[in-house]
mmCIF file of C-alpha atoms and ligand atoms in Angstrom:
data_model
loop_
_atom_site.group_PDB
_atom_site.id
_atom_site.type_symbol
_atom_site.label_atom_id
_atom_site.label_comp_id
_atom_site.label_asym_id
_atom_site.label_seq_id
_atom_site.Cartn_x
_atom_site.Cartn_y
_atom_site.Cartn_z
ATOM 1 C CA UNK M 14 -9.527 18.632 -20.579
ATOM 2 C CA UNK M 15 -11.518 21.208 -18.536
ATOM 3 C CA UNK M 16 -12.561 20.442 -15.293
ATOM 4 C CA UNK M 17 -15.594 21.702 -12.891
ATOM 5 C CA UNK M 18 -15.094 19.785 -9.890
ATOM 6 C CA UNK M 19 -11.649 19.589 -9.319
ATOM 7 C CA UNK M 20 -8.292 21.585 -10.188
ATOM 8 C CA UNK M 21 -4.999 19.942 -11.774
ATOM 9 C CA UNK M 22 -1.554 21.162 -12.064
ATOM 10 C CA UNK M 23 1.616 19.503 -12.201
ATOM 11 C CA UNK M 24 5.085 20.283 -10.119
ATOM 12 C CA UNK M 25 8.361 20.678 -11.376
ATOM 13 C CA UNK M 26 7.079 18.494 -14.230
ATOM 14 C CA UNK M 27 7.094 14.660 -12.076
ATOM 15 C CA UNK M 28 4.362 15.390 -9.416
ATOM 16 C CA UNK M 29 0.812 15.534 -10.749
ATOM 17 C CA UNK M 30 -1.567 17.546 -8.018
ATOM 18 C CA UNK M 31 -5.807 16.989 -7.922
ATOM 19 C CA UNK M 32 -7.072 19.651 -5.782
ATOM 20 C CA UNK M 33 -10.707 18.767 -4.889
ATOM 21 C CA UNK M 34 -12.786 21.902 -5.510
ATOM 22 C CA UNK M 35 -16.929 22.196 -4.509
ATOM 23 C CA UNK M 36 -15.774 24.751 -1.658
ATOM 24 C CA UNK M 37 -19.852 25.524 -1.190
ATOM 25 C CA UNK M 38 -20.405 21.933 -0.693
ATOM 26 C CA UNK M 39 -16.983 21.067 1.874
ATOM 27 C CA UNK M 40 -15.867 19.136 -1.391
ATOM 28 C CA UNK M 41 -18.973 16.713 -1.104
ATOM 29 C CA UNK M 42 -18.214 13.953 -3.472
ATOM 30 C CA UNK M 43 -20.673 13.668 -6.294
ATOM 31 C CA UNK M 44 -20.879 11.728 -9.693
ATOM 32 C CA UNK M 45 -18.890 14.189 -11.682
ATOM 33 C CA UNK M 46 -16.455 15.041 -9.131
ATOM 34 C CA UNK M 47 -15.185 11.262 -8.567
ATOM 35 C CA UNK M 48 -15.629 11.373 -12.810
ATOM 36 C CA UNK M 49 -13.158 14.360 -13.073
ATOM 37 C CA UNK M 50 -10.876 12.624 -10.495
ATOM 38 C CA UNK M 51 -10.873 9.574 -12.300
ATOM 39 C CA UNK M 52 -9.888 10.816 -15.111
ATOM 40 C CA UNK M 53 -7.390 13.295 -13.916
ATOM 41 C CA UNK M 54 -5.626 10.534 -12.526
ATOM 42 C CA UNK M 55 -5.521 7.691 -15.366
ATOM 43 C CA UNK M 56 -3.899 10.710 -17.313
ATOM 44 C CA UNK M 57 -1.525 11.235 -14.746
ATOM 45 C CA UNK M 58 -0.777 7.512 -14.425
ATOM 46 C CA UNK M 59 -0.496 7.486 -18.179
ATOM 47 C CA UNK M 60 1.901 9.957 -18.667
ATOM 48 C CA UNK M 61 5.660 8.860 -18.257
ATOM 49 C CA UNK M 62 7.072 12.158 -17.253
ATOM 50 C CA UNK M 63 4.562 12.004 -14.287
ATOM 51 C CA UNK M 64 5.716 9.540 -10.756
ATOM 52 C CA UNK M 65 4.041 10.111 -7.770
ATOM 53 C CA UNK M 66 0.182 12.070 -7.439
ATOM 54 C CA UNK M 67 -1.687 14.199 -4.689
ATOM 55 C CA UNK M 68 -4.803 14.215 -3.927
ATOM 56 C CA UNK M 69 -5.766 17.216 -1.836
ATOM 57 C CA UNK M 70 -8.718 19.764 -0.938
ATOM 58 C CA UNK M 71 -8.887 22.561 0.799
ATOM 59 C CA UNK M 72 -8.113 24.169 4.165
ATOM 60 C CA UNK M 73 -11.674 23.412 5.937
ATOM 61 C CA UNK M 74 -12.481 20.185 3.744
ATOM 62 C CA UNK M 75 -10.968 17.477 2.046
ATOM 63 C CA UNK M 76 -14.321 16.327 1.490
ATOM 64 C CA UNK M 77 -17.469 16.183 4.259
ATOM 65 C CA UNK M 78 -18.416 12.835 2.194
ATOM 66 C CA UNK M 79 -20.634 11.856 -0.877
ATOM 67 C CA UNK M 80 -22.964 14.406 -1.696
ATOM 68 C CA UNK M 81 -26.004 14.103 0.729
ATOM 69 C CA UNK M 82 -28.250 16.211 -1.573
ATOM 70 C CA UNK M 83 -27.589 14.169 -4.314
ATOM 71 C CA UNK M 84 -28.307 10.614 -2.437
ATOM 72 C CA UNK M 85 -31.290 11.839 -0.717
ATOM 73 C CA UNK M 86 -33.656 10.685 -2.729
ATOM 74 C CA UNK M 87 -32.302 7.542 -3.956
ATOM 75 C CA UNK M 88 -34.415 4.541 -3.666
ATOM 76 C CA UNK M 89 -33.097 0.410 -2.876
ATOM 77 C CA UNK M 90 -33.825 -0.347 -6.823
ATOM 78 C CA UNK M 91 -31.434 3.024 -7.582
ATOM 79 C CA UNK M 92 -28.412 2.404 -5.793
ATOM 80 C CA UNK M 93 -28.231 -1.604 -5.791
ATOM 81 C CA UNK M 94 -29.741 -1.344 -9.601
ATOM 82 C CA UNK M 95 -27.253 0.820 -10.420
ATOM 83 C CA UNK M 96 -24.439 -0.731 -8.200
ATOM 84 C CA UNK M 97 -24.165 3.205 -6.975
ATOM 85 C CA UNK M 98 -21.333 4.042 -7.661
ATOM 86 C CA UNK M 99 -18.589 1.465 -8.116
ATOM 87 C CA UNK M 100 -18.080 3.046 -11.881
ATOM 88 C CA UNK M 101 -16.175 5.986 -10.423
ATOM 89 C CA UNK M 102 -15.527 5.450 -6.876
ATOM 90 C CA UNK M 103 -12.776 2.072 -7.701
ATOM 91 C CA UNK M 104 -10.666 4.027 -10.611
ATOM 92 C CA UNK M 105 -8.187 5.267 -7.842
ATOM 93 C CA UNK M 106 -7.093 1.560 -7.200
ATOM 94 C CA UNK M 107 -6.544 0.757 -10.520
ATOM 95 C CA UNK M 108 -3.916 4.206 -10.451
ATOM 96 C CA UNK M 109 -0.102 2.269 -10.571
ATOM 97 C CA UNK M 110 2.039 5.049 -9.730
ATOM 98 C CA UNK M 111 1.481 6.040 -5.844
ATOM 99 C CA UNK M 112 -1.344 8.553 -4.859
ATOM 100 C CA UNK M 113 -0.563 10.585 -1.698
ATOM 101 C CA UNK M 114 -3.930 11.982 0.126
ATOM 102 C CA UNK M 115 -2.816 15.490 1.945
ATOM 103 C CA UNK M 116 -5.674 16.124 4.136
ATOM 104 C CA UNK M 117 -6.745 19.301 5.430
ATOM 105 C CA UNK M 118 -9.790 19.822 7.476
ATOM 106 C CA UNK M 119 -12.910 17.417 7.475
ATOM 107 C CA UNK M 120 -12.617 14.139 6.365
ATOM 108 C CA UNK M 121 -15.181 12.431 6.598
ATOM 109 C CA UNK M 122 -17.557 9.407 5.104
ATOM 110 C CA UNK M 123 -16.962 9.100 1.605
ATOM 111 C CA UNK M 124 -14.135 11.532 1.811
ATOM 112 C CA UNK M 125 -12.202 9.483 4.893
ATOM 113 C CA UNK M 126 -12.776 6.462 2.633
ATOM 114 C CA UNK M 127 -11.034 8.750 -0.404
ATOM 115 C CA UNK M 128 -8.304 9.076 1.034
ATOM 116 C CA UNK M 129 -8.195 5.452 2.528
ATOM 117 C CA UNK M 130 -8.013 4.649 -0.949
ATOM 118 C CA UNK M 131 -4.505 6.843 -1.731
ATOM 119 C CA UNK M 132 -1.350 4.711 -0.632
ATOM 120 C CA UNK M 133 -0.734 6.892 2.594
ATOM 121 C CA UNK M 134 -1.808 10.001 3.941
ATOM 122 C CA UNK M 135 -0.038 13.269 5.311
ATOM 123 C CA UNK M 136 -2.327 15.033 7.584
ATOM 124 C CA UNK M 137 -2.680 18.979 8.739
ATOM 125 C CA UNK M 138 -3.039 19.584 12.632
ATOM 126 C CA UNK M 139 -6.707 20.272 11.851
ATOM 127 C CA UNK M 140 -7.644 17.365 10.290
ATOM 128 C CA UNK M 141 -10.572 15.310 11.431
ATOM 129 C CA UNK M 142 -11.390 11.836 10.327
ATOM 130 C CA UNK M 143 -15.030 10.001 10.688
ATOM 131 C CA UNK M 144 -17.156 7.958 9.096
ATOM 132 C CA UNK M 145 -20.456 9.344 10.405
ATOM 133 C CA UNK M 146 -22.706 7.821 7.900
ATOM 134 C CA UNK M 147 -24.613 5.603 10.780
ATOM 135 C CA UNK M 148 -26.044 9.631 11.763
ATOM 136 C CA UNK M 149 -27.840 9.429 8.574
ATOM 137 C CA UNK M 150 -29.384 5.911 8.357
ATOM 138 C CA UNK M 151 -26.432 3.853 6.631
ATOM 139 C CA UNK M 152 -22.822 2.678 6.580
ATOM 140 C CA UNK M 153 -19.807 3.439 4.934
ATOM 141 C CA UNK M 154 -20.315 2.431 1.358
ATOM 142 C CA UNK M 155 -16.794 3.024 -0.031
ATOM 143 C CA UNK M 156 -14.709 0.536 1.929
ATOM 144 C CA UNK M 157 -14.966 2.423 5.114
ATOM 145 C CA UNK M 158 -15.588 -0.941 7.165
ATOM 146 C CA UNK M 159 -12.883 -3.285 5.678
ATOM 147 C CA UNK M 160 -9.843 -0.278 5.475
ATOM 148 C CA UNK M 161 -10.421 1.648 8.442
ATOM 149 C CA UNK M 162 -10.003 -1.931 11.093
ATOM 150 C CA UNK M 163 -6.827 -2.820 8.982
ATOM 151 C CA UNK M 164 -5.791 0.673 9.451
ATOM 152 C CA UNK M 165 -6.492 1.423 12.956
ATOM 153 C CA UNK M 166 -7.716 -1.722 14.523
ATOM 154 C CA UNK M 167 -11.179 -3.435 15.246
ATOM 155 C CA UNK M 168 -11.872 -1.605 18.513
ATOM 156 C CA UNK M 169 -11.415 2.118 17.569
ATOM 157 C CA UNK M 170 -13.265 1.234 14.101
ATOM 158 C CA UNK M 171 -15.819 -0.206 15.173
ATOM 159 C CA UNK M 172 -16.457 2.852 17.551
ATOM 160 C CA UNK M 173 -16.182 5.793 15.162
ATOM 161 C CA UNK M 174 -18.366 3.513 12.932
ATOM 162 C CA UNK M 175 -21.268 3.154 15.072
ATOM 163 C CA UNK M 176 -20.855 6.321 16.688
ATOM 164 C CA UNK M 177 -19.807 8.164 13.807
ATOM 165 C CA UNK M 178 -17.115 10.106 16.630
ATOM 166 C CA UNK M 179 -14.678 12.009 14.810
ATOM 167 C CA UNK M 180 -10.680 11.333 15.376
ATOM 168 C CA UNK M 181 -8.682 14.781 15.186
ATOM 169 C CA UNK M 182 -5.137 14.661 13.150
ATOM 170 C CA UNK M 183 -2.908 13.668 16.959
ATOM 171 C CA UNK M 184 -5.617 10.421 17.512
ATOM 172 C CA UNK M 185 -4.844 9.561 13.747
ATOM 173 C CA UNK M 186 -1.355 9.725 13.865
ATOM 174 C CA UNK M 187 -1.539 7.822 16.879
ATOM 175 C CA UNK M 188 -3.810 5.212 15.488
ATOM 176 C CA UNK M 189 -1.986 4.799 12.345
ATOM 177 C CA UNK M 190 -4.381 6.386 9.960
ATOM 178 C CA UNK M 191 -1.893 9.219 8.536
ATOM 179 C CA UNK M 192 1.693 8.473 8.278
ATOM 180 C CA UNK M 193 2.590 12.074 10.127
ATOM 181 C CA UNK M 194 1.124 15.160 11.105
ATOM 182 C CA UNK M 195 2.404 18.799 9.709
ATOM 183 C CA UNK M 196 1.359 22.282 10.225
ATOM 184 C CA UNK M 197 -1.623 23.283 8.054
ATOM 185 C CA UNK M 198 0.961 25.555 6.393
ATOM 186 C CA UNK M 199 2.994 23.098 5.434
ATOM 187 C CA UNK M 200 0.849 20.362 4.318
ATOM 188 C CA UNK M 201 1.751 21.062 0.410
ATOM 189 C CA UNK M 202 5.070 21.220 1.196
ATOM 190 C CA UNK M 203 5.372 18.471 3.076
ATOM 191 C CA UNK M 204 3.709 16.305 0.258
ATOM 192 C CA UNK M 205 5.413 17.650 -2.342
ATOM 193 C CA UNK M 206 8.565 16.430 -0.676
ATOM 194 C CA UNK M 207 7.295 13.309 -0.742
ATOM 195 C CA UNK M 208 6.471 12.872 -3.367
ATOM 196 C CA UNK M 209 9.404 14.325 -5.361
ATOM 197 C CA UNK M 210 11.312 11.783 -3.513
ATOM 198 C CA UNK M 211 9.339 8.949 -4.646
ATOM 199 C CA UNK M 212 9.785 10.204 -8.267
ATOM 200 C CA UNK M 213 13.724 10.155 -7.595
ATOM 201 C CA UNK M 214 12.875 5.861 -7.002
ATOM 202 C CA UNK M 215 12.873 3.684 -9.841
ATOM 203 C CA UNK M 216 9.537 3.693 -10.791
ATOM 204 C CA UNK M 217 9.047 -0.062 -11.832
ATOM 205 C CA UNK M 218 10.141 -0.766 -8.305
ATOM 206 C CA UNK M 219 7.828 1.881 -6.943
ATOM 207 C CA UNK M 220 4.819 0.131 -8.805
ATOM 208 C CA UNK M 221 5.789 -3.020 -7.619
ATOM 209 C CA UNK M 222 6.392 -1.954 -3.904
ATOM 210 C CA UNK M 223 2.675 -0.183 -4.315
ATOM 211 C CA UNK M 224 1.081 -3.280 -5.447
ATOM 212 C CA UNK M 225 2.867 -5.763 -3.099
ATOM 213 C CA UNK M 226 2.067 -3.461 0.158
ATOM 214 C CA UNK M 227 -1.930 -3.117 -1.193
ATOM 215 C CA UNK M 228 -1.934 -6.897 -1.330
ATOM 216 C CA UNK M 229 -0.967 -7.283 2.605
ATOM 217 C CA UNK M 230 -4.272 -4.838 2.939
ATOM 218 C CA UNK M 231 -6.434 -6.589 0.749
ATOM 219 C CA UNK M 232 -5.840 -10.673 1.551
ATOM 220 C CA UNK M 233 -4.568 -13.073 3.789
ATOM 221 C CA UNK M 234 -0.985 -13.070 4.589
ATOM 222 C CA UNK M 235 0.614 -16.255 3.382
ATOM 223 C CA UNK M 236 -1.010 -15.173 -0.280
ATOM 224 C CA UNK M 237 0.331 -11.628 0.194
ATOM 225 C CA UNK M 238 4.086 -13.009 1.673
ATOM 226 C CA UNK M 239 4.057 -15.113 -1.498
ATOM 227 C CA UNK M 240 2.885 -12.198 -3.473
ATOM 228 C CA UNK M 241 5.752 -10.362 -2.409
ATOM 229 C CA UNK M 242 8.068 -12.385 -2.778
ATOM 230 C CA UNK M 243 7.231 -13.232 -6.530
ATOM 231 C CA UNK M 244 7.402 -9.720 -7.183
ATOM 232 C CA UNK M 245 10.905 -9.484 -5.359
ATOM 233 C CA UNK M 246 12.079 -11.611 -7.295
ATOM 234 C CA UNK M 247 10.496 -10.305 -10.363
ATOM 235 C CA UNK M 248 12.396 -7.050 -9.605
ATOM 236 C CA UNK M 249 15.683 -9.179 -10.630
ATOM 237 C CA UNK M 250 14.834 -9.210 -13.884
ATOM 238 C CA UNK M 251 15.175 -4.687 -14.019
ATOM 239 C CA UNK M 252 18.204 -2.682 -15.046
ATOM 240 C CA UNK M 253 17.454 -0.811 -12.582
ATOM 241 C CA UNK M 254 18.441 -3.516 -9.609
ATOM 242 C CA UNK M 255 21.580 -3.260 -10.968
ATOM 243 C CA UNK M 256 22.168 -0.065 -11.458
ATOM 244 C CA UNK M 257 20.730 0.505 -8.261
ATOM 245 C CA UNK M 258 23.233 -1.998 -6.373
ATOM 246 C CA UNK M 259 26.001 -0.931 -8.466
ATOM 247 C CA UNK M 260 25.592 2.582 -7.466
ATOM 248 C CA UNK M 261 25.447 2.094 -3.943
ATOM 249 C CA UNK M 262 28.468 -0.584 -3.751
ATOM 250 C CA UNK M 263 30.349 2.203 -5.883
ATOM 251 C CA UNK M 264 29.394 5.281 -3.795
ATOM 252 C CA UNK M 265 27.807 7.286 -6.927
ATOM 253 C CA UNK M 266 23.988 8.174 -7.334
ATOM 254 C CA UNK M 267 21.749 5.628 -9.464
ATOM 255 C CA UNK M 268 21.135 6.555 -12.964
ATOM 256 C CA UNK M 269 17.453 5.088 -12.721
ATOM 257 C CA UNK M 270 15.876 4.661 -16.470
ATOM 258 C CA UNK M 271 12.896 3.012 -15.730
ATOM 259 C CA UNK M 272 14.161 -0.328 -17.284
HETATM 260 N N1 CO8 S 3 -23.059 16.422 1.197
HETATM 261 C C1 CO8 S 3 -23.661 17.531 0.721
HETATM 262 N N2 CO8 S 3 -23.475 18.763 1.244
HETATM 263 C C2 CO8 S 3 -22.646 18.861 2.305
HETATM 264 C C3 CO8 S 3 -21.998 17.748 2.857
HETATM 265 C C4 CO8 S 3 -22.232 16.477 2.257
HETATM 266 N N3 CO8 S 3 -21.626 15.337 2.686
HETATM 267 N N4 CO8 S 3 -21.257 18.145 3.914
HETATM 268 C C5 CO8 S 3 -21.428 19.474 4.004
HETATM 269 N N5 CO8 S 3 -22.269 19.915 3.052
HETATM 270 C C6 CO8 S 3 -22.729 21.278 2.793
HETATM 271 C C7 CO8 S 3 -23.729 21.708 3.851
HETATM 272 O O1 CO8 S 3 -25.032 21.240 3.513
HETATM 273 C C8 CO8 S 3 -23.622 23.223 3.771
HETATM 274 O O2 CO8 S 3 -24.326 23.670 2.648
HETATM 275 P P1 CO8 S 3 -25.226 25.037 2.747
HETATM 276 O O3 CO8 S 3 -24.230 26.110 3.022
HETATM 277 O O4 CO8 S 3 -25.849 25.137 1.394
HETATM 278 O O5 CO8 S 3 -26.160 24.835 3.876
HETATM 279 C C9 CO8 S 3 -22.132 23.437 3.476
HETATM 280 O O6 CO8 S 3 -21.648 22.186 2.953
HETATM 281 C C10 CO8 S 3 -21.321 23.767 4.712
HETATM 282 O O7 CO8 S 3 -21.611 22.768 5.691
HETATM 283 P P2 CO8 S 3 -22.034 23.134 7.199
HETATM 284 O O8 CO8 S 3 -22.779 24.422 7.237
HETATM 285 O O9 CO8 S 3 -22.702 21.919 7.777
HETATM 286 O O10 CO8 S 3 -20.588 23.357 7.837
HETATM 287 P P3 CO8 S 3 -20.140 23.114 9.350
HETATM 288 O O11 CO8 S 3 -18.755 23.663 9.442
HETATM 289 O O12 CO8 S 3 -21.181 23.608 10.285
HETATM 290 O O13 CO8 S 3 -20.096 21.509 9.519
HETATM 291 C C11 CO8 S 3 -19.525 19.279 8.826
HETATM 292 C C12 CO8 S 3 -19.157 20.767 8.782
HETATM 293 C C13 CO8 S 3 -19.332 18.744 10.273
HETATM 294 C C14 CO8 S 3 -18.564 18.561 7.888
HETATM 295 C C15 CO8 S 3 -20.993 19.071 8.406
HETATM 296 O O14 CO8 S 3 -21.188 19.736 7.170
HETATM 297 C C16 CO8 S 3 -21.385 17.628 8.197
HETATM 298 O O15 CO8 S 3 -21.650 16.938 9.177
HETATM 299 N N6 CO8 S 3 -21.450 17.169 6.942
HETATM 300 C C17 CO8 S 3 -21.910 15.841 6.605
HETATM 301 C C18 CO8 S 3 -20.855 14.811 6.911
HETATM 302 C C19 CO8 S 3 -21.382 13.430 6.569
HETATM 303 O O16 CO8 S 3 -22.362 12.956 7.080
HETATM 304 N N7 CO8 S 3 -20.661 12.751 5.667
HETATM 305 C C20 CO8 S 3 -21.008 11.403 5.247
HETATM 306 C C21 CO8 S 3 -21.892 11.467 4.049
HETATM 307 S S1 CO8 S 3 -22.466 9.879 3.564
HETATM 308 C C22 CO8 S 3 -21.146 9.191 2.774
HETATM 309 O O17 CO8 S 3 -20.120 9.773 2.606
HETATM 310 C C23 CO8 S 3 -21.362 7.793 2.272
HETATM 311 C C24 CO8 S 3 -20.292 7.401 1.309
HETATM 312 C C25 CO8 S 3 -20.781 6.232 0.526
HETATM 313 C C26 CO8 S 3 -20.042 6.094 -0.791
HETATM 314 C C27 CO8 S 3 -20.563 4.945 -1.577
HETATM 315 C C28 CO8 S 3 -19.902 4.863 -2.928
HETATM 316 C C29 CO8 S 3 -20.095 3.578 -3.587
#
């Protein structure tokens, strides 16, 4: 598969890498780009040698948002007629295997709400976070208002959402937004670690610990507790948990198979 939008490579085999690429545009999200993503990541999800993903862009953007040029000139009857543009923008949460969002540089409406959607978030000193979208006559359209308060709280939400202020990489740390902060140098090799790490997990647990931490985001929390606890238990029924107790009570490294 050839791509226009984005770039994909794999490392050391387990780790499959999206680099956002529409440098002229500050990786403004269009139609095809969230196309090429979504389909760059099913295959990734798909394929067993693969564990753990990145999403990344480049140094100045991770992306400035959905493509203003391209919305411009869309009517009511266009983008509620053609539900604009659940299609592509939901694949990412139907991705199993975790998605880590390393974030350079602006991110900002539809691109802050991107990489919302990954599981967590490592973040270069010169990041900055917003969803400015109230500058140009609407909201956030991609989950902006119902992630960012359960990530950061009502108060500081609701601020950068009618303001459309922008929160530099030390603010979201702070807030809880990113999970750390690295040098912009690093940022790659920060994720990578990361994410090689979660491929050394047992990757039915992984998917289950994914799943059962989205469901504290996404409902209430006696049906998420219960959720999780399902799930747990669920877990009981893997080689894997016992391979993975065994190993510990015997002092050797787990054998994981994926069972
Ligand atoms: N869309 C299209 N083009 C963009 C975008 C964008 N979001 N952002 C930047 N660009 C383009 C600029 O037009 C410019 O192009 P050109 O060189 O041809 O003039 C180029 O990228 C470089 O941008 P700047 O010259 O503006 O660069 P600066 O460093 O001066 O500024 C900023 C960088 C601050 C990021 C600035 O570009 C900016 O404010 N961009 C717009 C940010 C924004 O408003 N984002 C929100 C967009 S709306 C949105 O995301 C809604 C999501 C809803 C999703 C719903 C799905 C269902």
């Amino acid at each position: 598969m050839t791509y226009e939008t984005i770039e994909v490579r794999t490392e050391a085999g387990k780790v499959g890498i999206v680099t956002l690429n529409r440098p002229k545009q500050l990786n403004a999200l269009n139609d095809q780009l969230m196309d090429e993503l979504g389909t760059a990541l099913k295959a990734f999800d798909a394929d067993p040698a693969i564990g753990c993903m990145i999403v990344t862009g480049s140094e100045k953007a991770f992306a400035a948002g959905a493509d203003i040029a391209a919305m411009a000139k869309y009517t009511y009857a266009d983008v509620y007629g053609k539900d604009f543009i659940t299609r592509n923008w939901e694949t990412i949460r139907s991705v199993r295997k975790p998605v880590i969002a390393a974030v350079s540089g602006f991110a900002l409406g539809g691109g802050c709400e991107l990489a919302m959607m990954c599981d967590f978030m490592i973040a270069a000193e010169n990041a900055k976070f917003g969803q400015p979208e109230i500058k140009i006559g609407i909201i956030p359209g991609a989950g902006g208002t119902q992630r960012l308060p359960r990530a950061i709280g009502k108060s500081k939400a609701m601020e950068m959402v009618l303001t459309g202020r922008m929160m530099d990489a030390a603010e979201a740390e702070r807030a809880g937004l990113v999970s750390r902060v690295v040098p912009i140098d690093k940022l790659m090799d920060e994720a990578l670690a990361a994410a090689l790490s979660i491929c050394e997990m047992p990757g039915l647990a992984v998917m289950a610990a994914k799943e059962a931490v989205n469901r504290s985001f996404e409902g209430g929390l006696s049906d998420g507790v219960m959720f999780e606890r399902r799930v747990f238990h669920s877990l009981y029924g893997t080689e894997d948990q016992k391979e993975g107790m065994d190993a510990f009570l015997a002092k050797r490294k787990p054998a994981f198979k994926n069972r």
